[in-house]
Coordinates of C-alpha atoms in Angstrom, one line a residue:
X3 CA 99.1 154.3 87.6
X4 CA 98.7 151.0 89.4
X5 CA 98.3 147.3 89.2
X6 CA 95.0 145.7 90.0
X7 CA 93.9 142.1 90.8
X8 CA 90.9 140.3 92.2
X9 CA 88.7 137.3 92.4
X10 CA 84.9 136.8 92.6
X11 CA 83.1 133.7 93.6
X12 CA 79.4 133.9 92.8
X13 CA 78.6 131.1 95.3
X14 CA 79.7 133.5 98.1
X15 CA 82.5 131.3 99.5
X16 CA 85.3 133.4 101.0
X17 CA 88.3 134.5 98.9
X18 CA 91.6 133.5 100.4
X19 CA 93.3 136.8 101.4
X20 CA 96.7 135.4 100.9
X21 CA 95.9 134.7 97.2
X22 CA 94.9 138.3 96.4
X23 CA 97.9 139.5 98.4
X24 CA 100.2 137.2 96.3
X25 CA 98.7 138.4 93.1
X26 CA 99.3 142.0 94.1
X27 CA 102.9 141.2 95.2
X28 CA 103.5 140.2 91.6
X29 CA 102.4 143.7 90.6
X30 CA 104.7 145.5 93.0
X31 CA 106.6 147.3 90.2
X32 CA 103.4 148.7 88.9
X33 CA 102.5 150.1 92.3
X34 CA 105.4 150.5 94.7
X35 CA 103.8 153.1 96.9
X36 CA 101.0 151.2 98.6
X37 CA 99.0 148.0 98.7
X38 CA 95.3 147.9 99.7
X39 CA 92.5 145.4 99.7
X40 CA 88.8 144.9 100.1
X41 CA 87.1 141.6 101.1
X42 CA 83.5 140.5 101.6
X43 CA 81.9 137.1 101.1
X44 CA 82.8 135.9 97.6
X45 CA 84.8 139.0 96.8
X46 CA 88.5 139.9 97.0
X47 CA 89.9 143.1 95.4
X48 CA 93.4 144.4 95.6
X49 CA 95.5 147.2 94.2
X50 CA 99.1 148.2 94.2
X51 CA 99.4 152.0 93.9
X52 CA 101.8 154.3 92.1
X53 CA 100.7 157.7 93.5
X54 CA 100.2 160.3 90.8
X55 CA 97.1 162.4 91.7
X56 CA 96.3 163.0 95.4
X57 CA 99.2 161.4 97.2
X58 CA 97.4 161.0 100.5
X59 CA 96.9 157.6 102.1
X60 CA 93.1 158.0 102.1
X61 CA 93.1 158.2 98.3
X62 CA 94.5 154.7 97.8
X63 CA 92.1 152.2 96.2
X64 CA 90.0 150.1 96.5
X65 CA 87.6 153.0 97.0
X66 CA 83.9 152.9 97.7
X67 CA 80.9 155.1 97.3
X68 CA 79.1 156.8 100.2
X69 CA 77.2 153.6 101.1
X70 CA 80.2 151.3 100.8
X71 CA 78.1 149.1 98.4
X72 CA 80.1 149.9 95.2
X73 CA 83.9 149.3 95.1
X74 CA 86.5 150.0 92.4
X75 CA 90.1 149.1 91.6
X76 CA 91.6 151.2 88.8
X77 CA 94.7 151.4 86.7
X78 CA 95.3 154.4 84.6
X79 CA 94.5 158.2 84.4
X80 CA 91.3 160.0 83.7
X81 CA 92.3 163.4 82.2
X82 CA 88.8 165.0 82.4
X83 CA 88.1 163.9 86.0
X84 CA 87.9 167.4 87.3
X85 CA 85.2 168.4 84.8
X86 CA 83.3 165.1 85.6
X87 CA 83.6 165.8 89.3
X88 CA 82.1 169.2 88.9
X89 CA 79.2 167.8 86.9
X90 CA 78.6 165.1 89.6
X91 CA 78.8 167.5 92.5
X92 CA 76.1 169.5 90.7
X93 CA 74.0 166.3 90.8
X94 CA 74.5 166.0 94.6
X95 CA 77.4 163.6 94.8
X96 CA 79.9 164.1 97.6
X97 CA 83.6 163.2 97.4
X98 CA 86.1 162.1 100.0
X99 CA 89.3 162.4 98.0
X100 CA 90.8 164.4 95.1
X101 CA 91.5 161.4 92.9
X102 CA 90.2 160.5 89.5
X103 CA 89.4 157.0 90.8
X104 CA 86.6 158.2 93.0
X105 CA 84.9 159.9 90.0
X106 CA 84.3 156.5 88.4
X107 CA 82.2 155.3 91.4
X108 CA 79.8 158.3 91.1
X109 CA 79.7 158.1 87.4
X110 CA 78.6 154.5 87.7
X111 CA 75.8 155.5 90.2
X112 CA 74.5 158.0 87.6
X113 CA 75.0 156.2 84.3
X114 CA 75.5 152.5 85.1
X115 CA 77.9 150.6 82.7
X116 CA 77.5 153.5 80.1
X117 CA 79.7 155.6 82.5
X118 CA 82.8 154.4 80.6
X119 CA 81.7 156.5 77.6
X120 CA 82.4 159.6 79.6
X121 CA 86.0 158.6 80.6
X122 CA 88.7 160.5 78.7
X123 CA 92.0 158.8 79.3
X124 CA 93.7 155.4 79.7
X125 CA 92.2 152.9 82.0
X126 CA 91.6 149.3 83.1
X127 CA 89.1 149.0 85.9
X128 CA 87.0 146.5 87.9
X129 CA 84.0 147.6 89.8
X130 CA 82.0 145.5 92.2
X131 CA 78.3 146.3 92.7
X132 CA 77.4 144.5 96.0
X133 CA 73.6 145.2 95.6
X134 CA 73.4 143.6 92.2
X135 CA 76.2 141.1 92.9
X136 CA 77.9 141.9 89.6
X137 CA 81.4 142.7 88.4
X138 CA 81.9 145.4 85.8
X139 CA 85.3 145.6 84.1
X140 CA 86.4 147.9 81.3
X141 CA 89.5 148.7 79.2
X142 CA 90.1 152.0 77.5
X143 CA 89.4 152.6 73.8
X144 CA 92.9 152.1 72.5
X145 CA 94.1 149.4 74.9
X146 CA 96.7 151.4 76.7
X147 CA 96.2 149.6 80.0
X148 CA 96.0 145.8 80.2
X149 CA 93.3 143.6 81.7
X150 CA 93.6 139.8 81.8
X151 CA 90.9 137.5 83.2
X152 CA 90.0 133.8 83.5
X153 CA 86.8 132.0 84.3
X154 CA 87.0 129.7 87.3
X155 CA 84.6 127.0 88.4
X156 CA 82.5 129.5 90.4
X157 CA 83.5 132.9 89.2
X158 CA 86.2 135.0 87.7
X159 CA 89.8 136.1 88.5
X160 CA 91.5 139.1 86.9
X161 CA 94.8 141.0 87.1
X162 CA 97.0 143.6 85.3
X163 CA 99.5 141.0 84.3
X164 CA 99.7 137.3 83.4
X165 CA 102.3 136.6 86.1
X166 CA 99.9 137.9 88.7
X167 CA 96.9 136.0 87.3
X168 CA 98.8 132.7 87.3
X169 CA 99.4 133.0 91.1
X170 CA 95.8 131.5 91.3
X171 CA 96.2 127.7 90.9
X172 CA 92.7 127.5 89.5
X173 CA 94.1 129.1 86.3
X174 CA 95.5 126.5 84.0
X175 CA 98.9 127.1 82.4
X176 CA 98.0 124.9 79.4
X177 CA 99.4 126.6 76.3
X178 CA 97.1 127.9 73.6
X179 CA 99.0 126.7 70.4
X180 CA 96.6 128.6 68.2
X181 CA 97.7 131.8 69.9
X182 CA 101.3 130.8 69.7
X183 CA 100.9 130.2 65.9
X184 CA 99.5 133.7 65.7
X185 CA 102.6 135.0 67.6
X186 CA 104.8 133.5 65.0
X187 CA 103.0 135.5 62.4
X188 CA 102.7 138.8 64.2
X189 CA 105.4 138.9 66.9
X190 CA 102.6 139.3 69.5
X191 CA 99.5 137.4 70.6
X192 CA 96.4 139.3 69.4
X193 CA 93.5 139.9 71.8
X194 CA 91.3 138.5 73.0
X195 CA 93.7 135.5 72.9
X196 CA 96.6 134.9 75.3
X197 CA 99.3 132.2 75.1
X198 CA 97.3 130.3 77.8
X199 CA 94.1 128.5 76.8
X200 CA 92.3 129.5 80.0
X201 CA 93.1 133.2 80.0
X202 CA 91.7 136.0 77.9
X203 CA 92.6 139.7 77.4
X204 CA 89.7 142.1 77.6
X205 CA 89.7 143.7 74.2
X206 CA 90.3 147.5 73.9
X207 CA 87.1 149.5 74.0
X208 CA 85.2 146.7 75.7
X209 CA 83.2 146.2 78.9
X210 CA 83.0 142.8 80.7
X211 CA 79.9 142.2 82.8
X212 CA 79.8 139.2 85.1
X213 CA 76.5 138.5 87.0
X214 CA 75.1 136.0 89.6
X215 CA 75.3 132.5 88.3
X216 CA 78.6 133.2 86.7
X217 CA 77.1 134.6 83.4
X218 CA 79.7 136.8 81.7
X219 CA 79.4 138.9 78.5
X220 CA 81.5 141.5 76.8
X221 CA 80.2 144.6 75.1
X222 CA 82.0 147.0 72.8
X223 CA 81.7 150.7 73.6
X224 CA 84.2 152.1 71.1
X225 CA 86.0 151.1 67.9
X226 CA 88.0 152.8 65.2
X227 CA 85.2 152.7 62.6
X228 CA 85.4 154.3 59.2
X229 CA 84.4 158.0 59.2
X230 CA 83.1 160.3 56.6
X231 CA 86.1 161.9 54.9
X232 CA 86.4 165.5 55.9
X233 CA 85.7 168.2 53.2
X234 CA 87.7 170.9 55.1
X235 CA 90.6 172.5 53.4
X236 CA 94.2 171.3 54.1
X237 CA 94.9 174.5 56.0
X238 CA 91.8 174.1 58.2
X239 CA 92.8 170.4 58.9
X240 CA 96.3 171.4 59.9
X241 CA 95.0 174.0 62.3
X242 CA 92.6 171.5 63.9
X243 CA 95.4 168.9 64.2
X244 CA 97.6 171.4 66.0
X245 CA 94.7 172.4 68.3
X246 CA 93.8 168.8 69.2
X247 CA 97.4 167.8 69.8
X248 CA 98.1 170.8 71.9
X249 CA 95.1 170.1 74.1
X250 CA 96.0 166.4 74.4
X251 CA 99.5 167.4 75.6
X252 CA 98.1 169.9 78.0
X253 CA 95.7 167.4 79.6
X254 CA 98.5 164.9 80.1
X255 CA 100.7 167.4 82.0
X256 CA 98.5 167.3 85.0
X257 CA 100.5 165.5 87.8
X258 CA 101.3 165.8 91.5
X259 CA 104.7 164.2 90.9
X260 CA 107.7 165.0 88.6
X261 CA 107.0 164.8 84.9
X262 CA 109.2 164.5 81.8
X263 CA 109.2 163.1 78.2
X264 CA 110.8 160.2 76.3
X265 CA 112.5 161.8 73.3
X266 CA 113.6 159.9 70.2
X267 CA 114.7 161.6 67.0
X268 CA 111.4 161.5 65.3
X269 CA 108.5 163.8 64.4
X270 CA 106.1 162.4 67.0
X271 CA 108.1 162.7 70.2
X272 CA 109.7 165.9 69.0
X273 CA 106.2 167.4 68.5
X274 CA 105.1 166.3 72.0
X275 CA 108.3 167.8 73.6
X276 CA 107.9 171.1 71.6
X277 CA 104.3 171.5 72.8
X278 CA 105.2 170.6 76.4
X279 CA 107.9 173.3 76.3
X280 CA 105.3 175.8 75.1
X281 CA 102.8 174.8 77.8
X282 CA 105.4 174.8 80.7
X283 CA 106.9 177.6 82.7
X284 CA 109.9 175.5 83.6
X285 CA 112.4 173.4 81.7
X286 CA 111.1 170.0 80.5
X287 CA 113.1 166.9 81.5
X288 CA 113.8 164.7 78.4
X289 CA 115.4 161.3 78.1
X290 CA 116.9 159.5 75.1
X291 CA 118.5 156.2 74.3
X292 CA 121.4 155.9 71.8
X293 CA 123.3 153.0 70.2
X294 CA 127.0 152.5 69.7
X295 CA 128.4 152.7 66.1
X296 CA 125.1 152.1 64.2
X297 CA 123.1 154.0 61.7
X298 CA 120.0 153.4 64.0
X299 CA 121.3 155.9 66.5
X300 CA 119.0 158.8 66.7
X301 CA 120.7 160.7 69.5
X302 CA 121.9 163.5 67.2
X303 CA 118.3 164.2 66.2
X304 CA 117.0 164.1 69.8
X305 CA 119.7 166.6 70.7
X306 CA 118.4 169.0 68.1
X307 CA 115.0 169.2 69.8
X308 CA 116.5 169.3 73.3
X309 CA 118.7 172.2 72.3
X310 CA 116.0 174.1 70.5
X311 CA 113.6 174.0 73.6
X312 CA 116.3 174.1 76.3
X313 CA 115.2 170.8 77.9
X314 CA 117.0 169.3 80.8
X315 CA 118.3 166.4 78.7
X316 CA 119.7 163.0 79.8
X317 CA 121.1 160.3 77.5
X318 CA 122.1 156.7 77.8
X319 CA 124.1 154.7 75.2
X320 CA 122.7 151.1 75.0
X321 CA 125.1 148.2 74.9
X322 CA 124.4 144.6 73.9
X323 CA 124.2 143.3 77.5
X324 CA 120.7 142.0 77.3
X325 CA 121.5 138.4 78.2
X326 CA 120.4 139.0 81.8
X327 CA 117.5 141.4 81.1
X328 CA 115.8 139.2 78.4
X329 CA 114.6 136.4 80.9
X330 CA 113.3 139.2 83.2
X331 CA 111.4 140.8 80.3
X332 CA 109.9 137.4 79.5
X333 CA 108.5 137.2 83.1
X334 CA 107.2 140.7 82.9
X335 CA 105.4 140.2 79.5
X336 CA 104.0 136.8 80.6
X337 CA 103.6 135.5 77.0
X338 CA 105.7 135.3 73.9
X339 CA 106.5 138.9 72.7
X340 CA 109.1 139.4 70.0
X341 CA 109.3 143.2 69.5
X342 CA 113.0 143.7 70.2
X343 CA 112.4 147.4 70.8
X344 CA 111.1 146.3 74.2
X345 CA 114.8 146.3 75.2
X346 CA 115.5 150.0 74.6
X347 CA 112.1 150.9 75.8
X348 CA 112.9 149.2 79.1
X349 CA 116.2 151.0 79.4
X350 CA 114.9 154.5 78.5
X351 CA 112.1 153.9 81.1
X352 CA 114.7 152.9 83.7
X353 CA 116.7 156.0 82.9
X354 CA 113.7 158.3 83.1
X355 CA 112.5 156.8 86.4
X356 CA 115.6 158.0 88.1
X357 CA 114.3 161.6 87.7
X358 CA 110.5 161.5 87.1
X359 CA 107.5 159.4 87.8
X360 CA 105.5 160.4 84.7
X361 CA 106.7 160.7 81.1
X362 CA 105.0 161.7 77.9
X363 CA 105.8 159.8 74.7
X364 CA 105.2 160.2 71.0
X365 CA 103.5 156.8 70.5
X366 CA 100.6 156.6 68.1
X367 CA 101.6 159.0 65.3
X368 CA 102.5 156.2 62.9
X369 CA 99.2 154.4 63.3
X370 CA 96.9 157.4 62.9
X371 CA 98.9 159.2 60.2
X372 CA 100.2 156.4 58.1
X373 CA 103.9 156.6 59.1
X374 CA 105.0 153.0 58.8
X375 CA 107.0 152.0 55.7
X376 CA 105.1 148.7 55.4
X377 CA 102.0 150.7 54.4
X378 CA 103.8 151.9 51.3
X379 CA 105.3 148.5 50.7
X380 CA 101.8 146.9 50.7
X381 CA 100.2 149.6 48.6
X382 CA 102.9 149.2 45.9
X383 CA 101.4 145.8 45.0
X384 CA 98.1 147.4 44.1
X385 CA 99.6 148.3 40.7
X386 CA 98.8 144.7 39.7
X387 CA 95.1 145.1 40.6
X388 CA 94.4 146.3 37.1
X389 CA 94.5 142.6 36.2
X390 CA 91.2 140.9 37.4
X391 CA 91.6 139.0 40.7
X392 CA 90.3 135.7 39.2
X393 CA 92.9 135.9 36.4
X394 CA 95.8 136.6 38.8
X395 CA 94.7 133.6 40.9
X396 CA 94.3 131.3 37.9
X397 CA 97.8 132.1 36.6
X398 CA 99.8 132.5 39.8
X399 CA 98.3 130.0 42.3
X400 CA 99.6 126.9 40.4
X401 CA 103.1 128.5 40.2
X402 CA 103.0 129.2 43.9
X403 CA 101.9 125.7 44.6
X404 CA 104.8 124.2 42.7
X405 CA 107.3 126.5 44.4
X406 CA 105.9 125.8 47.8
X407 CA 106.2 122.0 47.2
X408 CA 109.9 122.3 46.5
X409 CA 112.6 121.9 49.2
X410 CA 113.0 125.2 51.0
X411 CA 115.5 127.6 49.5
X412 CA 115.6 131.4 49.9
X413 CA 115.0 132.0 46.2
X414 CA 112.0 129.6 45.9
X415 CA 110.5 131.1 49.1
X416 CA 110.8 134.6 47.8
X417 CA 109.3 133.7 44.5
X418 CA 106.4 131.9 46.1
X419 CA 105.8 134.9 48.4
X420 CA 105.8 137.2 45.4
X421 CA 103.1 135.1 43.7
X422 CA 101.1 135.1 46.9
X423 CA 101.3 138.9 47.2
X424 CA 100.5 139.4 43.5
X425 CA 97.3 137.3 43.6
X426 CA 96.0 138.3 47.0
X427 CA 93.6 141.0 48.1
X428 CA 94.6 143.7 50.6
X429 CA 94.0 141.7 53.9
X430 CA 96.1 138.8 52.8
X431 CA 98.8 141.1 51.4
X432 CA 99.0 143.1 54.6
X433 CA 99.3 140.0 56.8
X434 CA 102.0 138.5 54.6
X435 CA 103.9 141.8 54.4
X436 CA 103.9 142.3 58.2
X437 CA 104.4 138.6 59.2
X438 CA 107.6 137.6 60.9
X439 CA 107.7 134.1 59.4
X440 CA 106.4 134.2 55.9
X441 CA 104.1 131.4 54.7
X442 CA 106.8 129.3 53.1
X443 CA 109.1 129.7 56.1
X444 CA 106.3 128.6 58.5
X445 CA 105.7 125.6 56.3
X446 CA 109.4 124.7 56.6
X447 CA 109.9 125.3 60.4
X448 CA 106.7 123.9 62.0
X449 CA 106.6 120.2 62.8
X450 CA 103.5 118.1 62.2
X451 CA 103.1 117.9 66.0
X452 CA 102.9 121.7 66.3
X453 CA 100.3 121.8 63.5
X454 CA 98.2 119.2 65.2
X455 CA 98.4 121.1 68.5
X456 CA 97.3 124.3 66.7
X457 CA 94.3 122.6 65.2
X458 CA 93.4 121.0 68.6
X459 CA 93.6 124.2 70.6
X460 CA 91.4 126.4 68.4
X461 CA 88.4 125.7 70.6
X462 CA 86.2 128.1 68.6
X463 CA 88.8 130.8 68.3
X464 CA 88.6 132.6 65.0
X465 CA 91.5 134.2 63.1
X466 CA 91.6 137.7 64.6
X467 CA 91.3 140.1 61.8
X468 CA 89.4 143.2 60.7
X469 CA 86.4 143.0 58.2
X470 CA 87.3 144.2 54.8
X471 CA 85.2 145.3 51.8
X472 CA 86.5 146.0 48.3
X473 CA 85.2 149.6 48.7
X474 CA 87.5 150.3 51.7
X475 CA 90.3 152.7 51.2
X476 CA 93.4 150.6 51.5
X477 CA 95.5 152.9 53.7
X478 CA 92.5 153.5 55.9
X479 CA 91.9 149.8 56.4
X480 CA 95.5 149.1 57.3
X481 CA 95.5 152.0 59.8
X482 CA 92.3 150.7 61.4
X483 CA 93.7 147.2 61.5
X484 CA 96.8 148.5 63.4
X485 CA 94.6 150.5 65.7
X486 CA 92.7 147.4 66.6
X487 CA 95.6 144.9 66.8
X488 CA 99.2 146.1 66.5
X489 CA 98.7 149.2 68.6
X490 CA 97.0 147.7 71.7
X491 CA 98.5 144.2 71.5
X492 CA 102.1 145.1 70.6
X493 CA 103.0 148.7 70.9
X494 CA 101.0 149.5 74.0
X495 CA 101.9 146.2 75.6
X496 CA 105.6 147.0 75.0
X497 CA 105.4 150.4 76.5
X498 CA 103.2 149.6 79.4
X499 CA 105.2 146.6 80.5
X500 CA 108.6 148.1 80.0
X501 CA 107.7 151.3 81.8
X502 CA 105.8 149.7 84.6
X503 CA 108.6 147.3 85.2
X504 CA 110.4 150.5 86.3
X505 CA 107.4 152.1 88.1
X506 CA 107.1 154.8 85.4
X507 CA 103.8 156.0 84.1
X508 CA 103.9 156.8 80.3
X509 CA 101.2 159.0 78.7
X510 CA 100.7 159.2 75.0
X511 CA 99.0 162.4 73.8
X512 CA 98.9 161.3 70.1
X513 CA 96.6 158.4 71.3
X514 CA 94.0 160.8 72.7
X515 CA 90.8 159.2 71.3
X516 CA 89.5 162.6 70.0
X517 CA 92.7 163.0 68.0
X518 CA 92.5 159.5 66.7
X519 CA 88.9 160.0 65.6
X520 CA 89.9 163.2 63.9
X521 CA 92.7 161.4 62.0
X522 CA 90.2 158.8 60.8
X523 CA 88.4 161.6 58.9
X524 CA 91.5 162.7 57.0
X525 CA 91.8 162.0 53.3
X526 CA 94.6 159.4 52.6
X527 CA 96.6 162.0 50.6
X528 CA 97.1 164.0 53.7
X529 CA 98.6 161.0 55.5
X530 CA 100.9 159.6 52.9
X531 CA 102.4 161.7 50.1
X532 CA 105.3 161.1 47.8
X533 CA 106.2 157.9 49.5
X534 CA 106.3 159.4 53.0
X535 CA 103.9 159.0 55.9
X536 CA 102.6 161.7 58.3
X537 CA 102.4 164.2 55.5
X538 CA 100.0 166.5 57.4
X539 CA 102.1 166.3 60.6
X540 CA 105.2 167.4 58.7
X541 CA 103.3 170.5 57.5
X542 CA 101.3 171.3 60.6
X543 CA 104.2 171.2 62.9
X544 CA 106.9 172.5 60.5
X545 CA 107.5 175.6 62.6
X546 CA 108.1 173.5 65.8
X547 CA 110.8 171.1 64.6
X548 CA 114.2 171.3 62.9
X549 CA 114.2 170.5 59.2
X550 CA 116.6 167.7 59.7
X551 CA 113.9 165.8 61.6
X552 CA 111.0 166.8 59.3
X553 CA 112.8 165.6 56.2
X554 CA 114.6 162.4 57.4
X555 CA 113.2 158.9 56.5
X556 CA 111.2 156.8 59.0
X557 CA 113.6 155.1 61.5
X558 CA 112.3 152.5 63.9
X559 CA 113.1 152.5 67.6
X560 CA 115.1 149.3 67.8
X561 CA 118.4 147.6 68.4
X562 CA 121.0 146.4 65.9
X563 CA 119.6 142.9 66.3
X564 CA 121.3 141.4 63.2
X565 CA 124.8 142.3 64.5
X566 CA 124.1 141.5 68.1
X567 CA 123.0 138.0 67.2
X568 CA 126.1 137.5 65.1
X569 CA 128.5 138.6 67.9
X570 CA 127.4 139.5 71.4
X571 CA 124.3 137.3 71.7
X572 CA 125.5 134.5 69.5
X573 CA 126.3 132.1 72.4
X574 CA 122.9 132.8 74.0
X575 CA 121.1 132.2 70.7
X576 CA 122.9 128.8 70.2
X577 CA 122.4 127.8 73.8
X578 CA 118.7 128.4 73.6
X579 CA 117.9 127.1 70.1
X580 CA 120.4 124.2 69.5
X581 CA 120.4 122.4 72.8
X582 CA 118.4 119.2 73.4
X583 CA 115.8 120.9 75.5
X584 CA 114.4 122.9 72.6
X585 CA 114.7 119.9 70.3
X586 CA 112.7 117.6 72.7
X587 CA 109.8 120.1 72.6
X588 CA 109.1 118.8 69.1
X589 CA 107.5 122.1 67.9
X590 CA 110.1 123.3 65.4
X591 CA 112.1 121.5 62.8
X592 CA 115.5 121.5 64.3
X593 CA 117.3 121.1 60.9
X594 CA 115.6 124.3 59.7
X595 CA 116.5 126.1 63.0
X596 CA 120.1 125.0 62.6
X597 CA 120.1 126.2 59.0
X598 CA 118.8 129.7 60.1
X599 CA 121.4 130.0 62.9
X600 CA 124.3 129.0 60.6
X601 CA 123.2 131.2 57.8
X602 CA 122.8 134.2 60.1
X603 CA 126.2 133.7 61.8
X604 CA 127.9 133.3 58.4
X605 CA 126.3 136.6 57.2
X606 CA 124.5 134.8 54.3
X607 CA 121.0 136.1 55.3
X608 CA 119.6 138.2 58.0
X609 CA 117.3 135.9 60.0
X610 CA 117.5 138.1 63.1
X611 CA 113.7 138.8 63.6
X612 CA 112.8 135.1 63.2
X613 CA 115.6 133.9 65.5
X614 CA 114.7 136.5 68.1
X615 CA 111.1 135.3 68.0
X616 CA 111.9 131.7 68.6
X617 CA 114.4 132.6 71.3
X618 CA 111.6 134.5 73.1
X619 CA 109.3 131.5 72.6
X620 CA 111.8 129.0 74.0
X621 CA 112.4 131.3 77.0
X622 CA 108.7 131.6 77.6
X623 CA 108.2 127.8 77.6
X624 CA 111.1 127.5 80.1
X625 CA 109.7 130.2 82.4
X626 CA 106.0 129.4 82.4
X627 CA 105.4 125.9 81.1
X628 CA 108.3 123.5 81.8

């Protein structure tokens, strides 16, 4: 696992070495073990290395092929690299290291840009082909590894983090208010957007090709497309699920450094730990985070798994002392990011890094197997679809319009939102259900200045969404939507940044793309049943997990944000949101912000997720824009 950075000038002018070194210095947590560089006219590549496979100095990228005409920097792990190496050696290629990175070079020699199709793992890479004078970049299928880039006057600059990319003064810090508006809906900025107008994320499952003259294009090589529904029996599907999951875990246990697992109290991480224990000849190291005096504490459930499999288990009870860590997280994430579970993710990663360098996690089960409660909440509205869509709109839209025109009250807002949900189709319902600020709340909190800035900054950006047809299965569409947006742009960002801030590599077996493709073929009834998600997982892995875990409701990995903002973080919240600095920004209606703060502190309504989002936004402006 590493951090990569580089700059290409297609006019051939030299790249300033100090710039690439500065970018890599900003990535030091991602690669504390070594820093290496490659320069030629118009080209500067750099990499910070966290050594996982082949710990020798000669294995540190940038690496080149035999002729030193193709160079690569690489962040991630390729789990099938040994099989690929054997295939390439059979074709006459010779290797100088034992790394997975070198395999990429020889794959490119054989298959050109299509080589990424053969990579099984998590990756973000940049490859310079000196003979063709072109840069090839790629990001893995599910977006586990980040890749940010910006066009410059004569070329392109890229990095594993926004903080590193912004070390280049050719990259503008002008905010993208359209992206910030999206953040207030989703709690994250969806790719390919970033919060900076000049910067883009390479989308998951995409290749970026930049050629002489500065021509750049992106191509998609994988997407979570609808699949033919499997006709196999439930028993056969359960057996295949176990086989694929076991193989995914086994592949991710390859490491030349200490390895463990992040263990919550849920089905996903419990399954991963159980399979790791079965595949290992020694005790697995597991790490869990707990919370003081809250029903969100899952430590008792994590202990059940740890005891059953005799793991070397370490726990940490999290306290509300995030005043100091929150600004640091803002710098690490580089753009507004309001998933508060980033806090416990950071601390469990910090805990694990004291003992191991690599940790497996249970991320991905909810997306593939329908585990989130908001899937069920959205599906419940489909009972109204027996009424024709045009009739629902004709009756409810005028009512919603009247309610939305009234001064904001909780009751009027909730009633207007109910009308919107009732008259909408699936995509609109799902976006409303999962939004942080609901439509009526956004109408109340955004100033006219903010709205004008949003309209001015669109610059051709389209509303990032997933195509929908009336024939689509609703659960399948929501799952594919989350695989395209929420998973890579929120969940994977959260885990990658929080873990790499502590120089910890996290691997996610349930996000093996073969397993994800298999899950896309499952009938919806095997994913959600009787109001519960992950139905097939509960049955397939029933013999591996305690019944207390199999039968408990879905619990999020979060913090008691409502209570913390009322007590421990109240002063921080008021200091950020109610001072003159935030007011002078002119983006949010201060009267409404004050109303939210006062209502939350009084215990009249839980505004915690909204308040946390605008706290994060204000901190981001202070760190990167002011």
